Amino acid sequence: MQFTTLIATVATLAIGTNAAALRRDGARLAQFRVFGAEGCSALNDGFYTVDESDAGTCHTFVGDDEAVASLNLEVLNSPAADGCTLYIYTDDACSQGQRATSVNVCNNPATTGETWNSWQITCPTSA
C-alpha cells in the first residue's frame, strides 16, 4: 500500500513539473488587473499578463464573467517594455474611448455605467 502511494506521489510530481514548464510568447511586457466595479478595489476579476506577442494586436475582454468597470496597470517590465504604452478602449475593436494607462493609476471609463471592452499594447518596435 505504501508502494502504491509512493508511485502515485512520484507520478503527480512528474506531471506537475512538466506542466510548469510552459513557454511564453516572447518577453513579458506588462501586467494589469481588471475589476467589475469602478475604483479598482471591488469585484477583482484577476489579472492579465501581456507578452511580446501581444504587441500591436487588439484584444477584447469578451468571455469575462463581468464587465470591466475599472483597470489598473500594475507593472511595465523594463527593459522589455521601455517605450510601450497600454491602451484601453470602450468598444471591442480598439477604436473608441481610447485611454493610455499609467502604472498604478486606476482607470474608470469617462461616463458612469460605461465599461472597458478591449485593450492593446503598442511599442516603438516589435518590443
CSV table of N, CA and C in Angstrom, one decimal:
chain,number,residue,atom,x,y,z
A,1,MET,N,0.8,-1.2,0.0
A,1,MET,CA,0.0,0.0,0.0
A,1,MET,C,0.9,1.3,0.0
A,2,GLN,N,2.0,1.3,0.8
A,2,GLN,CA,2.9,2.4,0.8
A,2,GLN,C,3.5,2.5,-0.6
A,3,PHE,N,3.8,1.4,-1.2
A,3,PHE,CA,4.4,1.5,-2.6
A,3,PHE,C,3.5,2.1,-3.6
A,4,THR,N,2.2,1.8,-3.5
A,4,THR,CA,1.2,2.5,-4.4
A,4,THR,C,1.2,4.0,-4.1
A,5,THR,N,1.2,4.4,-2.9
A,5,THR,CA,1.2,5.8,-2.5
A,5,THR,C,2.4,6.5,-3.1
A,6,LEU,N,3.6,5.8,-2.9
A,6,LEU,CA,4.8,6.4,-3.4
A,6,LEU,C,4.8,6.6,-4.9
A,7,ILE,N,4.3,5.6,-5.7
A,7,ILE,CA,4.2,5.6,-7.1
A,7,ILE,C,3.3,6.8,-7.5
A,8,ALA,N,2.1,6.9,-6.8
A,8,ALA,CA,1.2,8.0,-7.1
A,8,ALA,C,1.8,9.4,-6.9
A,9,THR,N,2.6,9.5,-5.8
A,9,THR,CA,3.2,10.8,-5.5
A,9,THR,C,4.2,11.1,-6.6
A,10,VAL,N,5.1,10.2,-6.9
A,10,VAL,CA,6.1,10.4,-8.0
A,10,VAL,C,5.4,10.8,-9.3
A,11,ALA,N,4.4,10.1,-9.7
A,11,ALA,CA,3.7,10.4,-10.9
A,11,ALA,C,3.1,11.8,-10.9
A,12,THR,N,2.5,12.2,-9.8
A,12,THR,CA,1.9,13.5,-9.6
A,12,THR,C,3.0,14.6,-9.8
A,13,LEU,N,4.1,14.4,-9.1
A,13,LEU,CA,5.2,15.4,-9.2
A,13,LEU,C,5.7,15.4,-10.7
A,14,ALA,N,5.9,14.3,-11.3
A,14,ALA,CA,6.3,14.3,-12.7
A,14,ALA,C,5.4,15.1,-13.6
A,15,ILE,N,4.1,14.9,-13.5
A,15,ILE,CA,3.1,15.6,-14.3
A,15,ILE,C,3.1,17.1,-14.0
A,16,GLY,N,3.2,17.4,-12.7
A,16,GLY,CA,3.2,18.8,-12.3
A,16,GLY,C,4.4,19.6,-12.8
A,17,THR,N,5.6,18.9,-12.7
A,17,THR,CA,6.8,19.5,-13.2
A,17,THR,C,6.7,19.8,-14.7
A,18,ASN,N,6.2,18.9,-15.4
A,18,ASN,CA,6.1,19.1,-16.9
A,18,ASN,C,5.1,20.2,-17.2
A,19,ALA,N,4.0,20.3,-16.5
A,19,ALA,CA,3.0,21.4,-16.7
A,19,ALA,C,3.6,22.7,-16.4
A,20,ALA,N,4.5,22.8,-15.4
A,20,ALA,CA,5.0,24.1,-15.0
A,20,ALA,C,6.0,24.7,-16.1
A,21,ALA,N,6.4,23.9,-17.0
A,21,ALA,CA,7.4,24.4,-18.0
A,21,ALA,C,6.7,25.0,-19.2
A,22,LEU,N,5.7,25.8,-19.0
A,22,LEU,CA,5.1,26.4,-20.2
A,22,LEU,C,5.9,27.6,-20.7
A,23,ARG,N,6.0,27.8,-22.0
A,23,ARG,CA,6.8,28.8,-22.5
A,23,ARG,C,6.0,30.0,-22.8
A,24,ARG,N,6.6,31.2,-22.7
A,24,ARG,CA,5.9,32.5,-23.0
A,24,ARG,C,6.1,32.8,-24.5
A,25,ASP,N,5.3,33.6,-25.0
A,25,ASP,CA,5.4,34.1,-26.4
A,25,ASP,C,6.2,35.4,-26.4
A,26,GLY,N,7.5,35.3,-26.2
A,26,GLY,CA,8.4,36.5,-26.1
A,26,GLY,C,8.5,37.0,-24.7
A,27,ALA,N,9.1,38.2,-24.6
A,27,ALA,CA,9.3,38.8,-23.2
A,27,ALA,C,8.0,39.2,-22.6
A,28,ARG,N,7.9,39.2,-21.3
A,28,ARG,CA,6.8,39.7,-20.5
A,28,ARG,C,6.9,41.2,-20.5
A,29,LEU,N,5.9,41.9,-21.1
A,29,LEU,CA,5.9,43.3,-21.1
A,29,LEU,C,5.2,44.0,-20.0
A,30,ALA,N,4.0,43.4,-19.6
A,30,ALA,CA,3.2,44.1,-18.6
A,30,ALA,C,2.2,43.2,-17.9
A,31,GLN,N,1.6,43.7,-16.8
A,31,GLN,CA,0.5,43.0,-16.1
A,31,GLN,C,-0.5,44.0,-15.7
A,32,PHE,N,-1.8,43.8,-15.9
A,32,PHE,CA,-2.8,44.7,-15.5
A,32,PHE,C,-3.9,43.9,-14.8
A,33,ARG,N,-4.7,44.5,-13.9
A,33,ARG,CA,-5.7,43.9,-13.2
A,33,ARG,C,-7.1,44.6,-13.5
A,34,VAL,N,-8.1,43.7,-13.7
A,34,VAL,CA,-9.4,44.3,-14.0
A,34,VAL,C,-10.4,44.1,-12.9
A,35,PHE,N,-11.4,45.0,-12.8
A,35,PHE,CA,-12.4,45.0,-11.7
A,35,PHE,C,-13.8,45.1,-12.3
A,36,GLY,N,-14.8,44.5,-11.7
A,36,GLY,CA,-16.1,44.6,-12.1
A,36,GLY,C,-16.9,45.8,-11.6
A,37,ALA,N,-16.2,46.7,-10.8
A,37,ALA,CA,-16.8,47.9,-10.2
A,37,ALA,C,-15.7,49.0,-10.4
A,38,GLU,N,-16.2,50.2,-10.5
A,38,GLU,CA,-15.3,51.4,-10.6
A,38,GLU,C,-14.5,51.5,-9.3
A,39,GLY,N,-13.3,52.1,-9.4
A,39,GLY,CA,-12.5,52.3,-8.2
A,39,GLY,C,-11.3,51.4,-8.0
A,40,CYS,N,-11.2,50.4,-8.8
A,40,CYS,CA,-10.1,49.4,-8.8
A,40,CYS,C,-9.9,48.7,-7.4
A,41,SER,N,-11.1,48.4,-6.8
A,41,SER,CA,-10.9,47.7,-5.5
A,41,SER,C,-12.0,46.6,-5.4
A,42,ALA,N,-13.2,46.9,-5.7
A,42,ALA,CA,-14.3,45.9,-5.5
A,42,ALA,C,-14.4,45.0,-6.8
A,43,LEU,N,-14.8,43.8,-6.6
A,43,LEU,CA,-15.1,42.8,-7.7
A,43,LEU,C,-13.8,42.6,-8.5
A,44,ASN,N,-12.7,42.2,-7.9
A,44,ASN,CA,-11.4,41.9,-8.5
A,44,ASN,C,-11.6,40.7,-9.4
A,45,ASP,N,-11.5,40.9,-10.7
A,45,ASP,CA,-11.7,39.7,-11.6
A,45,ASP,C,-10.4,39.1,-12.1
A,46,GLY,N,-9.3,39.5,-11.5
A,46,GLY,CA,-8.0,38.9,-11.8
A,46,GLY,C,-7.1,39.8,-12.7
A,47,PHE,N,-6.0,39.2,-13.1
A,47,PHE,CA,-5.0,39.9,-13.9
A,47,PHE,C,-4.8,39.3,-15.2
A,48,TYR,N,-4.3,40.2,-16.1
A,48,TYR,CA,-3.9,39.7,-17.5
A,48,TYR,C,-2.3,40.0,-17.5
A,49,THR,N,-1.7,39.0,-18.2
A,49,THR,CA,-0.3,39.2,-18.5
A,49,THR,C,-0.1,39.6,-20.0
A,50,VAL,N,0.8,40.4,-20.3
A,50,VAL,CA,1.0,40.9,-21.7
A,50,VAL,C,2.4,40.5,-22.1
A,51,ASP,N,2.4,39.7,-23.1
A,51,ASP,CA,3.7,39.2,-23.7
A,51,ASP,C,4.0,40.0,-25.0
A,52,GLU,N,5.3,39.8,-25.4
A,52,GLU,CA,5.7,40.5,-26.6
A,52,GLU,C,4.8,40.1,-27.8
A,53,SER,N,4.3,38.9,-27.9
A,53,SER,CA,3.5,38.5,-29.0
A,53,SER,C,2.1,39.3,-29.0
A,54,ASP,N,1.8,39.9,-27.9
A,54,ASP,CA,0.5,40.7,-27.8
A,54,ASP,C,0.6,42.1,-28.5
A,55,ALA,N,1.9,42.6,-28.7
A,55,ALA,CA,2.1,44.0,-29.1
A,55,ALA,C,1.5,44.2,-30.5
A,56,GLY,N,0.8,45.3,-30.6
A,56,GLY,CA,0.2,45.7,-31.9
A,56,GLY,C,-1.1,45.0,-32.3
A,57,THR,N,-1.6,44.3,-31.4
A,57,THR,CA,-2.9,43.5,-31.7
A,57,THR,C,-4.0,43.9,-30.7
A,58,CYS,N,-5.2,44.1,-31.2
A,58,CYS,CA,-6.3,44.4,-30.4
A,58,CYS,C,-6.8,43.1,-29.7
A,59,HIS,N,-7.1,43.2,-28.4
A,59,HIS,CA,-7.6,42.1,-27.6
A,59,HIS,C,-8.9,42.5,-26.9
A,60,THR,N,-9.9,41.7,-26.8
A,60,THR,CA,-11.1,42.0,-26.2
A,60,THR,C,-11.2,41.3,-24.8
A,61,PHE,N,-12.1,41.9,-24.0
A,61,PHE,CA,-12.4,41.3,-22.7
A,61,PHE,C,-13.6,40.3,-22.8
A,62,VAL,N,-14.0,40.0,-24.0
A,62,VAL,CA,-15.2,39.1,-24.2
A,62,VAL,C,-14.9,37.8,-23.5
A,63,GLY,N,-15.9,37.2,-22.9
A,63,GLY,CA,-15.8,36.0,-22.2
A,63,GLY,C,-15.5,36.1,-20.7
A,64,ASP,N,-15.2,37.4,-20.3
A,64,ASP,CA,-15.1,37.6,-18.8
A,64,ASP,C,-16.5,37.5,-18.2
A,65,ASP,N,-16.5,37.0,-16.9
A,65,ASP,CA,-17.8,36.8,-16.2
A,65,ASP,C,-18.5,38.2,-16.0
A,66,GLU,N,-17.7,39.2,-15.8
A,66,GLU,CA,-18.4,40.5,-15.6
A,66,GLU,C,-17.7,41.6,-16.5
A,67,ALA,N,-18.5,42.6,-16.7
A,67,ALA,CA,-17.9,43.7,-17.5
A,67,ALA,C,-16.7,44.4,-16.7
A,68,VAL,N,-15.8,44.9,-17.5
A,68,VAL,CA,-14.6,45.5,-16.9
A,68,VAL,C,-15.0,47.0,-16.6
A,69,ALA,N,-15.2,47.4,-15.4
A,69,ALA,CA,-15.6,48.7,-15.0
A,69,ALA,C,-14.4,49.6,-14.6
A,70,SER,N,-13.3,48.9,-14.2
A,70,SER,CA,-12.1,49.7,-13.9
A,70,SER,C,-10.9,48.8,-14.2
A,71,LEU,N,-9.7,49.4,-14.4
A,71,LEU,CA,-8.5,48.7,-14.7
A,71,LEU,C,-7.3,49.4,-14.1
A,72,ASN,N,-6.3,48.6,-13.6
A,72,ASN,CA,-5.1,49.1,-13.1
A,72,ASN,C,-3.9,48.4,-13.7
A,73,LEU,N,-3.1,49.2,-14.4
A,73,LEU,CA,-1.8,48.7,-14.9
A,73,LEU,C,-0.9,48.5,-13.7
A,74,GLU,N,-0.5,47.3,-13.4
A,74,GLU,CA,0.3,47.0,-12.2
A,74,GLU,C,1.8,47.2,-12.5
A,75,VAL,N,2.2,46.8,-13.7
A,75,VAL,CA,3.7,46.8,-14.0
A,75,VAL,C,3.9,46.9,-15.5
A,76,LEU,N,4.9,47.7,-15.9
A,76,LEU,CA,5.5,47.6,-17.2
A,76,LEU,C,6.9,47.2,-17.0
A,77,ASN,N,7.3,46.0,-17.5
A,77,ASN,CA,8.6,45.5,-17.3
A,77,ASN,C,9.7,46.1,-18.1
A,78,SER,N,10.7,46.6,-17.4
A,78,SER,CA,11.9,47.2,-18.0
A,78,SER,C,13.0,46.2,-18.1
A,79,PRO,N,13.7,46.1,-19.1
A,79,PRO,CA,13.8,47.0,-20.3
A,79,PRO,C,12.8,46.5,-21.4
A,80,ALA,N,12.2,45.4,-21.3
A,80,ALA,CA,11.4,44.8,-22.4
A,80,ALA,C,10.3,45.8,-22.9
A,81,ALA,N,9.7,46.5,-21.9
A,81,ALA,CA,8.5,47.3,-22.2
A,81,ALA,C,8.9,48.8,-22.3
A,82,ASP,N,10.2,49.1,-22.3
A,82,ASP,CA,10.6,50.6,-22.4
A,82,ASP,C,10.0,51.2,-23.7
A,83,GLY,N,9.2,52.3,-23.5
A,83,GLY,CA,8.6,52.9,-24.7
A,83,GLY,C,7.3,52.4,-25.0
A,84,CYS,N,6.8,51.3,-24.4
A,84,CYS,CA,5.5,50.7,-24.7
A,84,CYS,C,4.4,51.4,-23.9
A,85,THR,N,3.2,51.5,-24.5
A,85,THR,CA,2.0,52.0,-23.9
A,85,THR,C,0.9,51.1,-24.0
A,86,LEU,N,0.2,50.8,-22.8
A,86,LEU,CA,-1.0,50.0,-22.8
A,86,LEU,C,-2.2,50.9,-23.0
A,87,TYR,N,-3.0,50.7,-24.0
A,87,TYR,CA,-4.2,51.5,-24.2
A,87,TYR,C,-5.4,50.6,-23.9
A,88,ILE,N,-6.5,51.2,-23.4
A,88,ILE,CA,-7.8,50.6,-23.2
A,88,ILE,C,-8.9,51.3,-23.9
A,89,TYR,N,-9.9,50.6,-24.3
A,89,TYR,CA,-11.0,51.2,-25.2
A,89,TYR,C,-12.4,50.8,-24.7
A,90,THR,N,-13.3,51.6,-25.0
A,90,THR,CA,-14.7,51.3,-24.6
A,90,THR,C,-15.5,50.5,-25.6
A,91,ASP,N,-14.9,50.2,-26.8
A,91,ASP,CA,-15.5,49.3,-27.7
A,91,ASP,C,-14.7,48.0,-27.8
A,92,ASP,N,-15.2,47.1,-28.6
A,92,ASP,CA,-14.4,45.8,-28.7
A,92,ASP,C,-13.5,45.7,-29.9
A,93,ALA,N,-13.3,46.9,-30.6
A,93,ALA,CA,-12.4,46.9,-31.8
A,93,ALA,C,-11.2,47.9,-31.6
A,94,CYS,N,-10.9,48.3,-30.4
A,94,CYS,CA,-9.8,49.2,-30.1
A,94,CYS,C,-9.9,50.5,-31.0
A,95,SER,N,-11.1,51.1,-31.0
A,95,SER,CA,-11.2,52.3,-31.8
A,95,SER,C,-12.0,53.4,-31.1
A,96,GLN,N,-12.6,53.2,-30.0
A,96,GLN,CA,-13.4,54.2,-29.4
A,96,GLN,C,-13.0,54.3,-27.9
A,97,GLY,N,-13.1,55.6,-27.4
A,97,GLY,CA,-12.8,55.8,-26.0
A,97,GLY,C,-11.4,55.5,-25.5
A,98,GLN,N,-10.4,55.6,-26.4
A,98,GLN,CA,-9.1,55.3,-26.1
A,98,GLN,C,-8.5,56.0,-24.9
A,99,ARG,N,-7.8,55.3,-24.1
A,99,ARG,CA,-7.1,55.9,-22.9
A,99,ARG,C,-5.8,55.2,-22.8
A,100,ALA,N,-4.7,56.0,-22.6
A,100,ALA,CA,-3.4,55.5,-22.3
A,100,ALA,C,-3.3,55.3,-20.8
A,101,THR,N,-2.8,54.2,-20.4
A,101,THR,CA,-2.7,53.8,-19.0
A,101,THR,C,-1.3,54.2,-18.4
A,102,SER,N,-1.3,54.4,-17.1
A,102,SER,CA,0.0,54.6,-16.4
A,102,SER,C,0.0,53.6,-15.2
A,103,VAL,N,1.2,53.3,-14.8
A,103,VAL,CA,1.4,52.3,-13.8
A,103,VAL,C,0.8,52.8,-12.5
A,104,ASN,N,0.0,51.9,-11.8
A,104,ASN,CA,-0.7,52.1,-10.5
A,104,ASN,C,-1.6,53.3,-10.5
A,105,VAL,N,-2.3,53.6,-11.6
A,105,VAL,CA,-3.3,54.6,-11.7
A,105,VAL,C,-4.6,53.9,-12.1
A,106,CYS,N,-5.7,54.0,-11.3
A,106,CYS,CA,-6.9,53.4,-11.6
A,106,CYS,C,-7.6,54.1,-12.8
A,107,ASN,N,-8.1,53.3,-13.7
A,107,ASN,CA,-8.8,53.8,-14.9
A,107,ASN,C,-10.3,53.4,-14.9
A,108,ASN,N,-11.1,54.4,-14.6
A,108,ASN,CA,-12.6,54.2,-14.8
A,108,ASN,C,-13.0,54.9,-16.1
A,109,PRO,N,-14.0,54.3,-16.8
A,109,PRO,CA,-14.4,55.0,-18.0
A,109,PRO,C,-14.9,56.4,-17.7
A,110,ALA,N,-14.9,57.3,-18.7
A,110,ALA,CA,-15.2,58.7,-18.6
A,110,ALA,C,-16.7,58.8,-18.2
A,111,THR,N,-17.6,58.0,-18.7
A,111,THR,CA,-19.0,58.0,-18.4
A,111,THR,C,-19.4,56.9,-17.5
A,112,THR,N,-20.2,57.3,-16.4
A,112,THR,CA,-20.7,56.3,-15.5
A,112,THR,C,-21.5,55.3,-16.2
A,113,GLY,N,-21.3,54.0,-15.9
A,113,GLY,CA,-22.0,52.9,-16.5
A,113,GLY,C,-21.3,52.3,-17.7
A,114,GLU,N,-20.4,53.1,-18.3
A,114,GLU,CA,-19.6,52.6,-19.4
A,114,GLU,C,-18.6,51.6,-19.0
A,115,THR,N,-18.1,50.7,-19.9
A,115,THR,CA,-17.1,49.7,-19.5
A,115,THR,C,-16.0,49.7,-20.5
A,116,TRP,N,-14.9,49.1,-20.0
A,116,TRP,CA,-13.8,48.8,-20.9
A,116,TRP,C,-14.0,47.5,-21.6
A,117,ASN,N,-13.8,47.5,-23.0
A,117,ASN,CA,-14.1,46.3,-23.7
A,117,ASN,C,-13.0,45.7,-24.5
A,118,SER,N,-11.9,46.5,-24.7
A,118,SER,CA,-10.7,46.0,-25.4
A,118,SER,C,-9.4,46.7,-24.9
A,119,TRP,N,-8.3,46.1,-25.3
A,119,TRP,CA,-7.0,46.7,-24.9
A,119,TRP,C,-6.0,46.3,-26.0
A,120,GLN,N,-4.9,47.2,-26.0
A,120,GLN,CA,-3.8,47.0,-27.0
A,120,GLN,C,-2.6,47.6,-26.4
A,121,ILE,N,-1.5,46.9,-26.6
A,121,ILE,CA,-0.2,47.5,-26.2
A,121,ILE,C,0.6,47.8,-27.5
A,122,THR,N,1.2,49.0,-27.5
A,122,THR,CA,2.0,49.4,-28.6
A,122,THR,C,3.4,49.7,-28.1
A,123,CYS,N,4.3,49.4,-29.0
A,123,CYS,CA,5.7,49.6,-28.6
A,123,CYS,C,6.4,50.2,-29.8
A,124,PRO,N,7.5,51.0,-29.6
A,124,PRO,CA,8.2,51.7,-30.7
A,124,PRO,C,8.7,50.7,-31.7
A,125,THR,N,9.1,49.5,-31.4
A,125,THR,CA,9.5,48.5,-32.3
A,125,THR,C,8.7,47.3,-31.9
A,126,SER,N,8.9,46.1,-32.5
A,126,SER,CA,8.1,45.0,-32.2
A,126,SER,C,8.6,44.4,-30.8
A,127,ALA,N,8.9,45.3,-29.9
A,127,ALA,CA,9.2,45.0,-28.5
A,127,ALA,C,10.4,44.1,-28.3
